[in-house]
Tab-separated table of C-alpha atoms in Angstrom:
chain	number	residue	atom	x	y	z
A	660	MET	CA	9.010	0.254	-73.723
A	661	LYS	CA	11.549	-1.506	-72.180
A	662	THR	CA	14.168	0.877	-72.178
A	663	GLY	CA	12.254	3.877	-71.392
A	664	MET	CA	11.986	2.726	-68.668
A	665	SER	CA	15.271	1.594	-67.401
A	666	GLU	CA	16.557	5.102	-68.662
A	667	LYS	CA	14.006	6.611	-66.982
A	668	GLY	CA	15.124	4.087	-63.431
A	669	ASN	CA	18.622	5.626	-64.276
A	670	ARG	CA	18.287	9.185	-63.306
A	671	ILE	CA	15.994	8.536	-59.891
A	672	LEU	CA	19.100	6.555	-58.853
A	673	TYR	CA	21.130	9.983	-60.760
A	674	LEU	CA	19.484	12.394	-58.801
A	675	VAL	CA	19.353	10.400	-55.092
A	676	PHE	CA	22.692	9.813	-55.307
A	677	SER	CA	23.585	13.276	-55.971
A	678	LEU	CA	21.403	14.633	-53.824
A	679	LEU	CA	23.504	12.522	-50.810
A	680	LEU	CA	27.008	13.640	-52.082
A	681	ALA	CA	25.721	17.827	-51.716
A	682	ILE	CA	25.041	17.215	-48.588
A	683	VAL	CA	27.831	14.906	-47.235
A	684	LEU	CA	29.553	17.908	-48.963
A	685	TRP	CA	28.017	20.549	-47.017
A	686	LEU	CA	28.490	19.027	-43.639
A	687	TYR	CA	31.962	18.898	-44.193
A	688	VAL	CA	32.115	22.389	-45.475
A	689	ASP	CA	30.400	22.891	-42.042
A	690	THR	CA	32.200	21.659	-40.150
A	691	ARG	CA	35.703	22.301	-41.953
A	692	GLN	CA	35.667	25.318	-43.768
A	693	GLY	CA	34.531	28.153	-41.103
A	694	ASN	CA	30.573	27.192	-40.316
A	695	THR	CA	30.697	27.842	-36.792
A	696	SER	CA	28.687	29.406	-33.504
A	697	THR	CA	29.214	30.203	-30.272
A	698	LYS	CA	28.063	29.586	-27.507
A	699	THR	CA	27.699	31.627	-23.562
A	700	LEU	CA	28.373	29.003	-20.542
A	701	THR	CA	27.186	31.518	-16.857
A	702	ASN	CA	28.054	29.901	-12.438
A	703	LEU	CA	30.308	27.055	-14.576
A	704	PRO	CA	31.769	25.584	-10.610
A	705	ILE	CA	35.399	25.457	-10.306
A	706	GLU	CA	36.706	22.034	-9.030
A	707	PHE	CA	39.972	21.900	-6.877
A	708	VAL	CA	41.622	19.314	-8.027
A	709	GLY	CA	43.707	18.110	-4.005
A	710	ALA	CA	41.153	19.963	-1.958
A	711	GLU	CA	40.103	16.641	-0.208
A	712	ASP	CA	42.773	14.335	-0.622
A	713	THR	CA	46.469	16.169	-1.141
A	714	LEU	CA	45.596	18.841	0.998
A	715	PRO	CA	44.959	18.151	4.157
A	716	SER	CA	47.437	14.755	3.602
A	717	LYS	CA	50.362	18.426	4.110
A	718	GLY	CA	48.027	19.590	7.919
A	719	LEU	CA	46.070	22.314	5.044
A	720	MET	CA	42.783	23.105	4.324
A	721	LEU	CA	41.337	25.692	0.993
A	722	THR	CA	39.136	28.108	3.192
A	723	GLU	CA	38.648	30.782	0.675
A	724	GLY	CA	37.679	30.589	-2.726
A	725	ALA	CA	36.185	26.919	-3.560
A	726	ASP	CA	32.481	29.266	-4.575
A	727	THR	CA	34.263	31.043	-7.192
A	728	THR	CA	32.174	30.293	-10.738
A	729	LEU	CA	33.369	31.128	-14.281
A	730	ASP	CA	31.394	32.888	-17.501
A	731	LEU	CA	33.193	30.675	-20.830
A	732	THR	CA	31.959	31.894	-24.262
A	733	ILE	CA	33.285	28.809	-26.374
A	734	ARG	CA	33.722	28.508	-30.200
A	735	GLY	CA	33.204	25.367	-32.588
A	736	PRO	CA	32.268	23.121	-34.909
A	737	ARG	CA	27.838	24.071	-35.311
A	738	THR	CA	27.054	20.704	-34.923
A	739	VAL	CA	29.747	20.441	-31.873
A	740	ILE	CA	28.124	23.994	-29.739
A	741	SER	CA	24.237	23.596	-30.846
A	742	GLY	CA	23.902	20.142	-28.848
A	743	PHE	CA	26.492	21.715	-26.009
A	744	GLU	CA	26.235	21.711	-22.177
A	745	LYS	CA	27.824	23.056	-19.088
A	746	ASP	CA	28.298	18.616	-17.940
A	747	ASP	CA	30.350	18.616	-21.025
A	748	ILE	CA	32.251	20.755	-19.612
A	749	ARG	CA	34.483	20.557	-16.439
A	750	ILE	CA	37.444	23.662	-15.616
A	751	GLU	CA	40.168	22.365	-13.249
A	752	VAL	CA	42.342	24.452	-10.563
A	753	ASP	CA	45.155	22.650	-9.312
A	754	LEU	CA	45.658	22.204	-5.702
A	755	SER	CA	49.463	19.754	-4.931
A	756	GLY	CA	51.838	22.247	-5.110
A	757	ILE	CA	50.908	24.296	-2.524
A	758	ASN	CA	52.909	24.043	0.530
A	759	ALA	CA	52.284	26.405	2.901
A	760	VAL	CA	49.024	28.910	3.941
A	761	GLY	CA	48.271	31.840	1.916
A	762	THR	CA	46.677	33.341	-0.332
A	763	ARG	CA	47.754	31.286	-4.114
A	764	THR	CA	46.902	32.823	-7.597
A	765	LEU	CA	46.493	29.753	-10.004
A	766	PRO	CA	45.881	29.136	-13.545
A	767	TRP	CA	42.116	26.849	-14.478
A	768	ASP	CA	42.268	24.212	-17.423
A	769	TYR	CA	38.849	22.906	-18.585
A	770	ALA	CA	38.339	19.304	-19.521
A	771	LEU	CA	35.604	17.751	-21.536
A	772	ALA	CA	33.055	15.093	-22.050
A	773	ASP	CA	34.534	11.527	-23.067
A	774	ASN	CA	33.237	11.676	-26.936
A	775	MET	CA	34.279	15.638	-27.409
A	776	ASN	CA	37.920	15.916	-28.189
A	777	LYS	CA	39.127	19.479	-27.009
A	778	SER	CA	40.183	20.598	-30.519
A	779	ASP	CA	36.929	20.942	-31.828
A	780	ILE	CA	35.855	23.932	-29.897
A	781	SER	CA	38.214	27.118	-28.860
A	782	ILE	CA	37.536	29.483	-25.480
A	783	GLU	CA	36.510	32.745	-27.185
A	784	LYS	CA	35.300	35.296	-24.014
A	785	GLN	CA	36.527	34.155	-20.071
A	786	SER	CA	35.164	35.978	-16.813
A	787	ARG	CA	38.847	35.048	-15.024
A	788	SER	CA	42.028	33.731	-17.074
A	789	ASN	CA	42.909	33.127	-12.577
A	790	VAL	CA	41.444	31.710	-9.933
A	791	THR	CA	42.689	33.230	-5.822
A	792	VAL	CA	42.374	31.387	-3.736
A	793	GLN	CA	43.401	31.229	0.188
A	794	VAL	CA	45.108	28.134	2.432
A	795	ALA	CA	44.828	28.104	6.219
A	796	THR	CA	45.607	25.750	8.808
A	797	LEU	CA	43.553	22.154	9.226
A	798	TYR	CA	42.958	21.897	12.790
A	799	THR	CA	41.177	18.382	13.586
A	800	LYS	CA	39.583	16.955	16.235
A	801	GLN	CA	37.815	14.194	17.749
A	802	VAL	CA	33.809	13.922	19.144
A	803	PRO	CA	32.407	10.643	20.797
A	804	VAL	CA	28.835	9.259	18.365
A	805	SER	CA	25.866	9.368	21.434
A	806	VAL	CA	22.498	7.512	21.317
A	807	ASN	CA	19.546	9.075	22.272
A	808	VAL	CA	16.766	5.791	22.181
A	809	THR	CA	13.721	6.784	22.921
A	810	GLY	CA	10.012	4.755	22.700
A	811	GLU	CA	8.981	1.988	24.695
A	812	VAL	CA	10.169	-1.949	22.722
A	813	ALA	CA	6.927	-4.440	22.273
A	814	GLU	CA	5.538	-6.571	24.538
A	815	GLY	CA	7.923	-9.549	25.776
A	816	HIS	CA	10.489	-7.743	24.871
A	817	ILE	CA	14.262	-5.863	25.937
A	818	TYR	CA	16.455	-3.168	24.840
A	819	MET	CA	19.697	-4.053	25.479
A	820	GLU	CA	21.530	-0.343	26.234
A	821	GLU	CA	24.542	-2.472	28.114
A	822	ARG	CA	24.773	-3.947	24.024
A	823	LEU	CA	23.875	-0.783	21.821
A	824	VAL	CA	27.082	-0.255	19.491
A	825	ALA	CA	28.020	3.047	17.583
A	826	ASP	CA	30.448	1.819	14.885
A	827	PRO	CA	32.133	4.289	14.512
A	828	SER	CA	32.225	5.985	17.585
A	829	VAL	CA	33.866	8.394	17.419
A	830	LEU	CA	34.270	10.769	14.235
A	831	THR	CA	36.866	13.352	13.261
A	832	LEU	CA	36.266	16.884	12.781
A	833	SER	CA	38.885	19.133	10.043
A	834	GLY	CA	37.832	22.826	9.385
A	835	LYS	CA	38.683	26.363	10.412
A	836	GLU	CA	39.679	25.431	14.387
A	837	GLU	CA	37.497	28.008	15.523
A	838	ASP	CA	34.256	26.176	13.499
A	839	VAL	CA	35.640	22.879	14.657
A	840	GLY	CA	36.555	23.746	18.557
A	841	VAL	CA	32.906	23.868	19.411
A	842	VAL	CA	31.495	20.654	18.693
A	843	GLU	CA	31.522	18.897	21.383
A	844	SER	CA	30.337	15.366	20.523
A	845	ALA	CA	27.762	14.388	17.235
A	846	ARG	CA	23.809	12.874	18.286
A	847	ILE	CA	21.735	10.383	16.466
A	848	THR	CA	18.283	10.118	17.547
A	849	LEU	CA	16.802	6.556	18.555
A	850	ASP	CA	13.434	5.699	18.025
A	851	LEU	CA	11.974	1.452	19.344
A	852	GLN	CA	8.927	2.144	19.791
A	853	ASP	CA	7.205	-1.589	18.991
A	854	ALA	CA	10.391	-3.153	18.174
A	855	ASN	CA	10.287	-6.508	18.245
A	856	GLY	CA	13.632	-7.135	17.126
A	857	THR	CA	16.626	-6.449	17.031
A	858	LEU	CA	16.985	-2.788	14.415
A	859	GLN	CA	20.369	-2.504	13.206
A	860	ARG	CA	20.871	0.396	10.120
A	861	GLU	CA	23.041	2.762	8.804
A	862	PHE	CA	22.487	6.844	10.516
A	863	GLU	CA	22.389	11.043	10.191
A	864	TYR	CA	23.473	12.393	13.159
A	865	GLU	CA	23.724	16.064	14.616
A	866	LEU	CA	26.768	17.929	15.765
A	867	LEU	CA	26.163	19.856	19.222
A	868	ASP	CA	28.053	21.841	21.470
A	869	GLY	CA	29.726	20.892	25.177
A	870	ASP	CA	25.730	22.532	26.390
A	871	GLY	CA	24.135	20.470	23.934
A	872	ASN	CA	22.626	23.117	21.999
A	873	VAL	CA	22.928	22.164	17.304
A	874	VAL	CA	25.920	23.395	15.268
A	875	GLU	CA	25.105	23.899	11.457
A	876	ASN	CA	28.076	22.816	9.638
A	877	ILE	CA	26.211	25.323	7.262
A	878	ASN	CA	28.811	25.254	3.133
A	879	ASN	CA	30.270	21.880	5.037
A	880	LYS	CA	32.334	24.054	6.533
A	881	ILE	CA	33.251	21.532	8.755
A	882	ARG	CA	33.616	18.072	7.300
A	883	VAL	CA	33.200	14.841	9.320
A	884	SER	CA	35.610	11.058	8.875
A	885	ASP	CA	31.604	9.792	8.321
A	886	ARG	CA	28.282	10.643	6.691
A	887	ARG	CA	26.090	7.688	8.559
A	888	VAL	CA	26.793	5.571	11.659
A	889	LEU	CA	25.448	2.707	11.578
A	890	VAL	CA	24.104	1.649	14.882
A	891	THR	CA	22.752	-1.599	16.042
A	892	ALA	CA	20.684	-1.790	19.376
A	893	PRO	CA	19.482	-5.496	20.335
A	894	VAL	CA	16.290	-5.806	21.434
A	895	TYR	CA	15.930	-9.363	22.969
A	896	ILE	CA	13.336	-11.596	24.040
A	897	PHE	CA	13.229	-13.052	27.034
A	898	LYS	CA	11.314	-15.465	29.665
A	899	ASP	CA	11.977	-17.761	32.193
A	900	LEU	CA	13.694	-21.197	32.407
A	901	LYS	CA	13.634	-23.892	34.363
A	902	LEU	CA	17.216	-25.340	35.812
A	903	SER	CA	17.410	-28.894	36.016
A	904	VAL	CA	20.133	-32.096	36.282
A	905	LYS	CA	20.133	-35.156	34.712
A	906	PHE	CA	21.161	-38.317	37.696
A	907	LYS	CA	22.936	-41.335	36.167
A	908	GLU	CA	21.295	-44.722	38.115
A	909	SER	CA	23.092	-47.939	39.311
A	910	PRO	CA	21.771	-50.709	41.894
A	911	GLY	CA	21.861	-47.966	45.325
A	912	SER	CA	22.079	-45.065	43.392
A	913	GLN	CA	18.413	-44.567	42.168
A	914	GLU	CA	16.324	-41.360	41.629
A	915	ALA	CA	13.809	-42.970	43.452
A	916	ASN	CA	15.493	-43.376	46.268
A	917	THR	CA	16.197	-39.620	46.962
A	918	ARG	CA	15.206	-36.057	47.383
A	919	TRP	CA	16.718	-33.177	45.646
A	920	LYS	CA	16.755	-29.291	45.130
A	921	LEU	CA	18.075	-26.544	43.372
A	922	GLU	CA	18.691	-23.575	45.650
A	923	TYR	CA	17.558	-21.213	42.089
A	924	ASP	CA	15.814	-23.466	40.117
A	925	THR	CA	14.566	-20.603	37.771
A	926	ILE	CA	17.105	-18.120	36.234
A	927	THR	CA	15.235	-15.201	33.193
A	928	VAL	CA	17.045	-14.754	30.008
A	929	ALA	CA	17.126	-12.889	27.288
A	930	GLY	CA	17.770	-13.313	23.585
A	931	GLU	CA	17.201	-13.446	20.136
A	932	PRO	CA	14.004	-15.133	18.883
A	933	ALA	CA	16.391	-18.252	17.535
A	934	SER	CA	18.264	-19.017	21.059
A	935	LEU	CA	15.222	-18.993	23.107
A	936	GLU	CA	11.877	-19.705	21.011
A	937	ASN	CA	12.974	-23.272	21.334
A	938	VAL	CA	14.442	-23.805	24.979
A	939	GLN	CA	12.361	-24.242	27.974
A	940	GLU	CA	14.623	-25.282	30.371
A	941	VAL	CA	18.835	-25.440	30.543
A	942	VAL	CA	20.846	-29.411	32.605
A	943	LEU	CA	23.135	-28.737	34.520
A	944	ALA	CA	25.262	-31.171	34.913
A	945	GLU	CA	24.494	-34.795	35.212
A	946	ILE	CA	25.009	-36.372	38.317
A	947	ASP	CA	26.084	-40.186	39.338
A	948	LEU	CA	24.852	-40.577	42.691
A	949	SER	CA	27.056	-43.621	42.917
A	950	THR	CA	30.064	-40.760	43.516
A	951	ILE	CA	27.994	-40.021	46.686
A	952	LEU	CA	28.317	-41.288	49.579
A	953	SER	CA	25.704	-39.441	51.665
A	954	ASP	CA	23.227	-35.925	51.422
A	955	THR	CA	25.348	-33.776	50.440
A	956	GLU	CA	24.942	-29.900	48.832
A	957	ILE	CA	27.167	-29.378	44.995
A	958	PRO	CA	27.624	-26.130	43.703
A	959	LEU	CA	26.702	-25.911	40.053
A	960	GLU	CA	27.563	-22.809	37.456
A	961	ILE	CA	24.450	-21.960	34.933
A	962	SER	CA	25.794	-22.229	31.651
A	963	LEU	CA	23.295	-20.716	28.679
A	964	PRO	CA	22.225	-21.032	25.975
A	965	ALA	CA	25.396	-19.126	22.939
A	966	GLY	CA	24.096	-15.891	22.829
A	967	CYS	CA	21.549	-15.414	25.813
A	968	VAL	CA	22.229	-12.534	28.797
A	969	ASN	CA	21.080	-13.841	31.966
A	970	LEU	CA	19.107	-11.107	33.554
A	971	SER	CA	18.160	-12.369	36.749
A	972	GLY	CA	22.094	-11.431	38.364
A	973	PHE	CA	23.318	-15.000	39.593
A	974	THR	CA	25.529	-17.510	37.708
A	975	ALA	CA	25.155	-20.687	39.877
A	976	THR	CA	23.342	-22.239	42.443
A	977	THR	CA	23.944	-24.995	44.671
A	978	LEU	CA	22.662	-28.925	45.088
A	979	SER	CA	21.462	-30.706	47.448
A	980	VAL	CA	20.355	-34.039	48.042
A	981	ARG	CA	19.413	-36.500	50.131
A	982	PHE	CA	18.890	-40.102	50.358
A	983	ARG	CA	15.429	-41.512	51.631
A	984	GLY	CA	15.277	-45.070	52.873
A	985	LEU	CA	18.898	-46.671	52.805
A	986	GLU	CA	22.032	-47.371	54.386
A	987	THR	CA	24.873	-48.276	54.133
A	988	LYS	CA	27.653	-51.411	55.169
A	989	THR	CA	31.285	-51.123	54.284
A	990	PHE	CA	32.645	-54.577	53.768
A	991	THR	CA	36.168	-56.362	52.265
A	992	ALA	CA	36.395	-57.152	48.988
A	993	THR	CA	38.913	-60.496	47.916
A	994	ASN	CA	37.283	-61.096	44.599
A	995	ILE	CA	38.740	-58.992	42.366
A	996	SER	CA	40.101	-60.397	38.699
A	997	ALA	CA	40.272	-58.503	35.269
A	998	VAL	CA	38.876	-57.769	31.638
A	999	GLY	CA	39.782	-57.070	27.909
A	1000	TYR	CA	43.109	-58.206	28.153
A	1001	SER	CA	44.236	-60.054	24.977
A	1002	GLU	CA	45.328	-63.959	25.135
A	1003	GLY	CA	49.381	-62.814	24.469
A	1004	GLN	CA	48.413	-60.545	28.775
A	1005	VAL	CA	48.794	-61.643	31.375
A	1006	PHE	CA	47.044	-59.562	34.519
A	1007	SER	CA	48.833	-60.403	37.902
A	1008	LYS	CA	46.810	-58.305	40.812
A	1009	MET	CA	48.561	-56.409	43.227
A	1010	THR	CA	46.166	-55.242	45.461
A	1011	ASN	CA	44.718	-58.387	47.137
A	1012	SER	CA	41.369	-56.738	49.040
A	1013	VAL	CA	40.080	-53.922	49.129
A	1014	ASP	CA	37.525	-51.492	51.287
A	1015	VAL	CA	33.493	-50.878	49.612
A	1016	VAL	CA	30.921	-49.383	50.539
A	1017	LEU	CA	27.400	-50.466	49.364
A	1018	ARG	CA	24.476	-48.267	50.032
A	1019	GLY	CA	20.908	-50.413	49.559
A	1020	PRO	CA	17.207	-51.317	51.887
A	1021	ALA	CA	19.282	-52.290	55.729
A	1022	ALA	CA	16.856	-55.351	55.386
A	1023	GLU	CA	19.120	-56.167	51.978
A	1024	LEU	CA	22.048	-55.016	52.951
A	1025	GLU	CA	22.094	-57.249	55.869
A	1026	LYS	CA	21.709	-60.315	53.011
A	1027	VAL	CA	25.231	-59.523	51.642
A	1028	THR	CA	28.044	-60.667	51.984
A	1029	ALA	CA	32.100	-60.043	50.827
A	1030	ASP	CA	31.495	-63.807	48.298
A	1031	ASP	CA	28.982	-62.099	47.098
A	1032	ILE	CA	31.749	-59.587	45.197
A	1033	ARG	CA	33.040	-58.643	42.443
A	1034	VAL	CA	35.533	-56.381	41.808
A	1035	VAL	CA	36.654	-56.283	38.043
A	1036	VAL	CA	38.875	-54.356	36.940
A	1037	ASP	CA	38.830	-53.212	32.683
A	1038	LEU	CA	42.112	-53.728	31.069
A	1039	SER	CA	41.005	-52.131	27.109
A	1040	GLU	CA	43.284	-49.833	27.512
A	1041	TYR	CA	46.149	-50.095	28.383
A	1042	VAL	CA	48.414	-52.875	25.473
A	1043	SER	CA	51.851	-51.756	27.296
A	1044	ASN	CA	53.219	-54.188	29.512
A	1045	GLY	CA	53.794	-51.992	33.618
A	1046	THR	CA	52.701	-51.783	36.765
A	1047	TYR	CA	49.661	-49.762	37.075
A	1048	SER	CA	46.837	-48.285	38.998
A	1049	ALA	CA	43.517	-47.848	38.072
A	1050	PRO	CA	40.362	-47.680	38.524
A	1051	ALA	CA	38.213	-50.410	39.086
A	1052	ILE	CA	33.892	-51.732	39.138
A	1053	VAL	CA	32.340	-53.442	42.177
A	1054	LEU	CA	29.884	-55.663	41.023
A	1055	VAL	CA	26.971	-57.108	44.101
A	1056	ASP	CA	26.165	-60.418	42.560
A	1057	GLY	CA	22.097	-61.096	43.485
A	1058	HIS	CA	21.217	-58.979	45.199
A	1059	GLU	CA	19.603	-55.997	42.553
A	1060	GLU	CA	18.511	-53.158	45.060
A	1061	VAL	CA	21.859	-52.956	46.413
A	1062	GLY	CA	25.139	-51.453	44.489
A	1063	ALA	CA	28.795	-49.864	45.696
A	1064	VAL	CA	29.283	-46.291	46.086
A	1065	GLY	CA	32.523	-44.241	45.783
A	1066	THR	CA	35.475	-45.458	44.137
A	1067	CYS	CA	37.749	-48.343	44.261
A	1068	THR	CA	41.561	-48.116	43.062
A	1069	VAL	CA	43.245	-50.868	42.356
A	1070	ALA	CA	47.066	-51.621	41.512
A	1071	PHE	CA	48.570	-54.793	39.164
A	1072	LYS	CA	50.911	-56.348	36.461
A	1073	ILE	CA	50.347	-57.057	33.357
A	1074	ALA	CA	53.000	-58.705	31.524
A	1075	SER	CA	53.809	-60.614	28.354
């Protein structure tokens, strides 16, 4: 019983093996020993090698023959031909050897897809063995790019026309002179209706003649250096910012005793939201009131936040400062000393007395004597021996509402 089953299994294996061997042999014979078929491919486009780079580099261009097509009948193994498509073959004509204008008759060649071998097929029939082309002088011209902006931006925003950027701003055209010569500009149309931020993207363009009429570029007879233009159209928010100053106060020089105002105290600016959203004022300067001896006017430049544009027009303002309820009086001070020097240094004053101007309420100034005034020089930055002249600090002891104004300079020596 077991022997019978074994013999039956062997017969099955033998039959399967024989069938597989027959298939392999059939495929070999079909592929290698003449079982071939043919296929006809019509209207195959021709690729002209060098038309886009080599010829233009020589000031030449292909003017006729570019639309030539080719019909082919190919033969090859049925397994190859049955699945062969037009995209599996590329017809080429090499123009790189052309160096002058004129008519040329050139041979064509072909290349197959990467997964195919050229030896697998043969050309049975062809509609043409050569291709005739016409080469002419390449005419080149540059034209400006203009942007036609339409629409109103969103409320609270402003379109900054003067900051519009088109990249490139000039296009290079090439082709026949009769085609290229009529073009005078390129136009882009940009709609900013309800725009609430800067727009930046690529646009296609129209070619225009001198009268503003569109020039149709049929069959790409005019070659253009760039297919699209990157346009940046700034759309900013705008707002009024307060202009202000800060005051550095000291005895006799308090903001409460001044009356001040700015010629312009607000300015209208525009900018990207990130630059302006959290900005409410512009601080123009810090003014040390002790340096102002009397009523005065101070010109101040206006520096705007980074990236912002001044819409008001003025770039400076004037600060007017008037003192109220204060008087000034001049004293001669002789108490001159120094601080900030090391144990190894010896300070010797060369200036024995200085005239200082004090400011404060009139009643308080009457109480001040020269003995209340100290002139102090800070030597912490003077590390070398020598003779110097430096600004000094004037202190008025016992009179909190009185302080020095202006500057005070003392000459002195430092020795070891």
